[in-house]
PDB file of C-alpha atoms in Angstrom:
ATOM      1  CA  PRO A   1      77.216  74.188 131.790  1.00  0.00           C
ATOM      2  CA  THR A   2      78.885  76.172 134.415  1.00  0.00           C
ATOM      3  CA  GLU A   3      82.356  76.152 132.901  1.00  0.00           C
ATOM      4  CA  LEU A   4      80.782  77.213 129.590  1.00  0.00           C
ATOM      5  CA  SER A   5      79.041  80.110 131.333  1.00  0.00           C
ATOM      6  CA  ALA A   6      82.127  81.209 133.093  1.00  0.00           C
ATOM      7  CA  LEU A   7      84.033  80.986 129.805  1.00  0.00           C
ATOM      8  CA  TYR A   8      81.228  83.095 128.110  1.00  0.00           C
ATOM      9  CA  SER A   9      81.234  85.608 130.833  1.00  0.00           C
ATOM     10  CA  SER A  10      84.945  85.985 130.869  1.00  0.00           C
ATOM     11  CA  MET A  11      84.978  86.401 127.091  1.00  0.00           C
ATOM     12  CA  PHE A  12      82.051  88.547 126.312  1.00  0.00           C
ATOM     13  CA  GLU A  13      80.961  90.265 129.710  1.00  0.00           C
ATOM     14  CA  ALA A  14      84.315  91.282 131.161  1.00  0.00           C
ATOM     15  CA  PRO A  15      85.541  94.745 130.083  1.00  0.00           C
ATOM     16  CA  LEU A  16      88.633  94.763 127.887  1.00  0.00           C
ATOM     17  CA  VAL A  17      89.955  97.905 129.710  1.00  0.00           C
ATOM     18  CA  CYS A  18      89.933  99.121 133.145  1.00  0.00           C
ATOM     19  CA  SER A  19      86.293  99.771 134.404  1.00  0.00           C
ATOM     20  CA  ARG A  20      87.227 103.466 135.269  1.00  0.00           C
ATOM     21  CA  VAL A  21      88.284 104.170 131.672  1.00  0.00           C
ATOM     22  CA  SER A  22      85.956 101.812 129.717  1.00  0.00           C
ATOM     23  CA  ALA A  23      83.305 103.398 127.476  1.00  0.00           C
ATOM     24  CA  GLU A  24      80.066 104.255 129.433  1.00  0.00           C
ATOM     25  CA  GLN A  25      76.600 103.299 128.173  1.00  0.00           C
ATOM     26  CA  SER A  26      75.337 106.717 129.239  1.00  0.00           C
ATOM     27  CA  LEU A  27      76.488 110.187 130.231  1.00  0.00           C
ATOM     28  CA  ASP A  28      74.610 110.377 133.354  1.00  0.00           C
ATOM     29  CA  PRO A  29      76.630 110.574 135.641  1.00  0.00           C
ATOM     30  CA  LEU A  30      79.628 111.677 133.491  1.00  0.00           C
ATOM     31  CA  PRO A  31      82.562 109.255 134.108  1.00  0.00           C
ATOM     32  CA  GLU A  32      85.456 110.572 136.172  1.00  0.00           C
ATOM     33  CA  PHE A  33      87.787 110.046 133.336  1.00  0.00           C
ATOM     34  CA  ALA A  34      85.676 112.333 131.141  1.00  0.00           C
ATOM     35  CA  GLN A  35      85.295 114.930 133.864  1.00  0.00           C
ATOM     36  CA  ILE A  36      89.117 115.160 134.261  1.00  0.00           C
ATOM     37  CA  LEU A  37      89.464 115.622 130.511  1.00  0.00           C
ATOM     38  CA  LEU A  38      86.886 118.349 130.301  1.00  0.00           C
ATOM     39  CA  ASP A  39      88.555 120.110 133.154  1.00  0.00           C
ATOM     40  CA  LEU A  40      91.873 119.946 131.389  1.00  0.00           C
ATOM     41  CA  VAL A  41      90.152 121.360 128.228  1.00  0.00           C
ATOM     42  CA  GLN A  42      90.020 124.704 130.189  1.00  0.00           C
ATOM     43  CA  TYR A  43      93.674 125.152 130.373  1.00  0.00           C
ATOM     44  CA  PRO A  44      95.187 127.665 128.138  1.00  0.00           C
ATOM     45  CA  SER A  45      97.503 125.159 126.265  1.00  0.00           C
ATOM     46  CA  GLN A  46      96.295 124.580 122.736  1.00  0.00           C
ATOM     47  CA  LYS A  47      98.052 121.301 122.464  1.00  0.00           C
ATOM     48  CA  LEU A  48      96.772 120.077 125.835  1.00  0.00           C
ATOM     49  CA  ARG A  49      93.196 120.989 124.758  1.00  0.00           C
ATOM     50  CA  SER A  50      93.599 119.325 121.342  1.00  0.00           C
ATOM     51  CA  HIS A  51      94.727 116.004 122.868  1.00  0.00           C
ATOM     52  CA  CYS A  52      92.033 116.139 125.582  1.00  0.00           C
ATOM     53  CA  LEU A  53      89.297 116.574 122.969  1.00  0.00           C
ATOM     54  CA  SER A  54      90.770 113.892 120.962  1.00  0.00           C
ATOM     55  CA  LEU A  55      90.673 111.480 123.934  1.00  0.00           C
ATOM     56  CA  LEU A  56      87.186 112.298 124.600  1.00  0.00           C
ATOM     57  CA  VAL A  57      86.041 111.635 121.064  1.00  0.00           C
ATOM     58  CA  ARG A  58      88.011 108.508 120.980  1.00  0.00           C
ATOM     59  CA  HIS A  59      86.603 107.355 124.440  1.00  0.00           C
ATOM     60  CA  PHE A  60      82.948 107.863 123.522  1.00  0.00           C
ATOM     61  CA  SER A  61      83.296 106.483 119.897  1.00  0.00           C
ATOM     62  CA  GLN A  62      85.149 103.361 120.566  1.00  0.00           C
ATOM     63  CA  ARG A  63      82.071 100.999 120.265  1.00  0.00           C
ATOM     64  CA  ALA A  64      81.206 102.473 116.919  1.00  0.00           C
ATOM     65  CA  VAL A  65      84.757 102.072 115.681  1.00  0.00           C
ATOM     66  CA  LEU A  66      84.671  98.567 116.875  1.00  0.00           C
ATOM     67  CA  ALA A  67      81.484  97.856 115.101  1.00  0.00           C
ATOM     68  CA  ILE A  68      82.784  99.422 111.795  1.00  0.00           C
ATOM     69  CA  ASN A  69      85.922  97.485 111.940  1.00  0.00           C
ATOM     70  CA  MET A  70      84.081  94.259 112.620  1.00  0.00           C
ATOM     71  CA  LEU A  71      82.066  94.711 109.441  1.00  0.00           C
ATOM     72  CA  SER A  72      85.424  94.651 107.500  1.00  0.00           C
ATOM     73  CA  THR A  73      86.852  91.667 109.158  1.00  0.00           C
ATOM     74  CA  GLN A  74      86.827  88.290 107.760  1.00  0.00           C
ATOM     75  CA  ASN A  75      87.488  85.286 109.966  1.00  0.00           C
ATOM     76  CA  VAL A  76      88.883  82.280 108.179  1.00  0.00           C
ATOM     77  CA  THR A  77      88.903  79.011 110.142  1.00  0.00           C
ATOM     78  CA  PHE A  78      89.420  76.361 107.504  1.00  0.00           C
ATOM     79  CA  PRO A  79      92.980  75.826 106.017  1.00  0.00           C
ATOM     80  CA  GLU A  80      91.584  75.370 102.397  1.00  0.00           C
ATOM     81  CA  VAL A  81      89.632  78.756 102.687  1.00  0.00           C
ATOM     82  CA  ALA A  82      92.758  80.373 104.180  1.00  0.00           C
ATOM     83  CA  ALA A  83      94.811  79.141 101.165  1.00  0.00           C
ATOM     84  CA  LEU A  84      92.118  80.350  98.627  1.00  0.00           C
ATOM     85  CA  MET A  85      92.071  83.580 100.633  1.00  0.00           C
ATOM     86  CA  SER A  86      95.822  84.037  99.921  1.00  0.00           C
ATOM     87  CA  VAL A  87      95.193  83.050  96.216  1.00  0.00           C
ATOM     88  CA  MET A  88      92.618  85.913  96.038  1.00  0.00           C
ATOM     89  CA  ASP A  89      94.938  88.297  97.748  1.00  0.00           C
ATOM     90  CA  PHE A  90      97.742  87.495  95.556  1.00  0.00           C
ATOM     91  CA  ALA A  91      95.538  87.614  92.319  1.00  0.00           C
ATOM     92  CA  SER A  92      94.228  91.111  93.395  1.00  0.00           C
ATOM     93  CA  SER A  93      97.665  92.460  93.980  1.00  0.00           C
ATOM     94  CA  GLU A  94      98.953  91.102  90.625  1.00  0.00           C
ATOM     95  CA  ILE A  95      96.050  92.871  88.976  1.00  0.00           C
ATOM     96  CA  ARG A  96      97.020  96.095  90.776  1.00  0.00           C
ATOM     97  CA  ARG A  97     100.652  95.709  90.010  1.00  0.00           C
ATOM     98  CA  ASN A  98     100.049  95.109  86.309  1.00  0.00           C
ATOM     99  CA  MET A  99      97.478  97.941  85.806  1.00  0.00           C
ATOM    100  CA  LYS A 100     100.339 100.609  85.490  1.00  0.00           C
ATOM    101  CA  TRP A 101     101.800  98.535  82.303  1.00  0.00           C
ATOM    102  CA  LEU A 102      98.593  98.810  80.503  1.00  0.00           C
ATOM    103  CA  SER A 103      99.342 102.205  79.392  1.00  0.00           C
ATOM    104  CA  SER A 104     103.008 101.604  78.765  1.00  0.00           C
ATOM    105  CA  SER A 105     104.485 102.423  75.260  1.00  0.00           C
ATOM    106  CA  ASN A 106     106.382  99.141  75.529  1.00  0.00           C
ATOM    107  CA  ASN A 107     104.130  96.800  73.448  1.00  0.00           C
ATOM    108  CA  SER A 108     105.685  93.616  74.902  1.00  0.00           C
ATOM    109  CA  ARG A 109     105.277  94.700  78.511  1.00  0.00           C
ATOM    110  CA  ARG A 110     101.708  95.888  77.816  1.00  0.00           C
ATOM    111  CA  ALA A 111     100.832  92.449  76.278  1.00  0.00           C
ATOM    112  CA  GLU A 112     102.350  90.694  79.286  1.00  0.00           C
ATOM    113  CA  ALA A 113     100.268  92.787  81.610  1.00  0.00           C
ATOM    114  CA  TYR A 114      97.015  92.102  79.756  1.00  0.00           C
ATOM    115  CA  ALA A 115      97.867  88.394  79.798  1.00  0.00           C
ATOM    116  CA  SER A 116      98.675  88.498  83.484  1.00  0.00           C
ATOM    117  CA  ILE A 117      95.498  90.434  84.378  1.00  0.00           C
ATOM    118  CA  ARG A 118      93.347  88.132  82.248  1.00  0.00           C
ATOM    119  CA  GLU A 119      94.840  85.172  83.904  1.00  0.00           C
ATOM    120  CA  ASN A 120      94.214  86.413  87.230  1.00  0.00           C
ATOM    121  CA  LEU A 121      90.638  87.583  86.578  1.00  0.00           C
ATOM    122  CA  GLN A 122      89.858  84.059  85.205  1.00  0.00           C
ATOM    123  CA  GLN A 123      91.227  82.486  88.272  1.00  0.00           C
ATOM    124  CA  LEU A 124      89.002  84.826  90.570  1.00  0.00           C
ATOM    125  CA  ALA A 125      86.000  84.264  88.107  1.00  0.00           C
ATOM    126  CA  GLN A 126      86.494  80.467  88.697  1.00  0.00           C
ATOM    127  CA  LEU A 127      86.043  80.862  92.567  1.00  0.00           C
ATOM    128  CA  LEU A 128      82.692  82.441  91.874  1.00  0.00           C
ATOM    129  CA  THR A 129      81.442  79.793  89.375  1.00  0.00           C
ATOM    130  CA  VAL A 130      78.775  77.678  90.844  1.00  0.00           C
ATOM    131  CA  GLY A 131      79.332  74.043  90.181  1.00  0.00           C
ATOM    132  CA  ALA A 132      83.112  74.217  89.802  1.00  0.00           C
ATOM    133  CA  THR A 133      85.619  72.524  91.992  1.00  0.00           C
ATOM    134  CA  VAL A 134      88.663  74.708  92.854  1.00  0.00           C
ATOM    135  CA  SER A 135      91.543  73.192  95.026  1.00  0.00           C
ATOM    136  CA  GLY A 136      89.173  70.279  96.059  1.00  0.00           C
ATOM    137  CA  ILE A 137      86.419  72.790  97.200  1.00  0.00           C
ATOM    138  CA  TYR A 138      83.078  72.421  95.579  1.00  0.00           C
ATOM    139  CA  ILE A 139      81.651  75.790  94.727  1.00  0.00           C
ATOM    140  CA  ASP A 140      77.976  75.877  95.600  1.00  0.00           C
ATOM    141  CA  GLU A 141      75.866  79.087  95.724  1.00  0.00           C
ATOM    142  CA  ALA A 142      76.536  79.860  99.381  1.00  0.00           C
ATOM    143  CA  THR A 143      80.376  79.290  98.880  1.00  0.00           C
ATOM    144  CA  ALA A 144      80.264  81.636  95.912  1.00  0.00           C
ATOM    145  CA  LYS A 145      78.674  84.309  98.026  1.00  0.00           C
ATOM    146  CA  LYS A 146      81.240  83.872 100.703  1.00  0.00           C
ATOM    147  CA  TYR A 147      84.118  84.277  98.341  1.00  0.00           C
ATOM    148  CA  GLN A 148      82.449  87.161  96.636  1.00  0.00           C
ATOM    149  CA  ASN A 149      82.242  88.878 100.015  1.00  0.00           C
ATOM    150  CA  MET A 150      85.958  88.017 100.691  1.00  0.00           C
ATOM    151  CA  MET A 151      86.930  89.468  97.281  1.00  0.00           C
ATOM    152  CA  ARG A 152      84.897  92.626  98.166  1.00  0.00           C
ATOM    153  CA  LEU A 153      86.912  92.999 101.468  1.00  0.00           C
ATOM    154  CA  LEU A 154      90.119  92.542  99.498  1.00  0.00           C
ATOM    155  CA  GLY A 155      89.103  95.245  97.030  1.00  0.00           C
ATOM    156  CA  VAL A 156      89.136  93.146  94.106  1.00  0.00           C
ATOM    157  CA  HIS A 157      85.997  94.714  92.587  1.00  0.00           C
ATOM    158  CA  ASP A 158      87.730  98.307  92.724  1.00  0.00           C
ATOM    159  CA  ARG A 159      90.617  96.804  90.687  1.00  0.00           C
ATOM    160  CA  VAL A 160      88.369  94.926  88.196  1.00  0.00           C
ATOM    161  CA  VAL A 161      86.292  98.179  87.698  1.00  0.00           C
ATOM    162  CA  ALA A 162      89.428 100.148  87.220  1.00  0.00           C
ATOM    163  CA  HIS A 163      90.759  97.562  84.508  1.00  0.00           C
ATOM    164  CA  LEU A 164      87.319  97.787  82.733  1.00  0.00           C
ATOM    165  CA  GLU A 165      87.513 101.482  82.704  1.00  0.00           C
ATOM    166  CA  LEU A 166      90.695 101.745  80.755  1.00  0.00           C
ATOM    167  CA  PRO A 167      90.487 102.421  77.035  1.00  0.00           C
ATOM    168  CA  ILE A 168      91.374  99.478  74.898  1.00  0.00           C
ATOM    169  CA  GLN A 169      93.922 100.135  72.349  1.00  0.00           C
TER     170      GLN A 169
END
């Protein structure tokens, strides 16, 4: 338990940056770093003022930025899921790549694009089909929700909606 407590403390309670520069919980008293930057804002140089204010904003908003970035991060720990994530990413990029050919005047290229997009959409839909088995992974309701979240983070839904908005010729 002591080793575990020490590990927890070193990973989650220790600051990532120097304590003099790290983000403060409150502004009372104002950190020395911020006081220096506010002093520098009074100098006549517009460029210096701009950089100082930029640093102040960055300094006091780093926790919010971290929280926002954490919401859009997907941690993958199992090799099978990592492989499926790369399949999703590839299918999503193939859909995006073929979208430009859907409005082509070249009928054969347009037909190839439709076929490729249809194949990739079917592959992605299979990953969301409860009861299916994909690459040895049984898709239950919880797994389908996880894959749906992964696809959302990859922007698949935007590409699918863009495909559905195209006029069919």
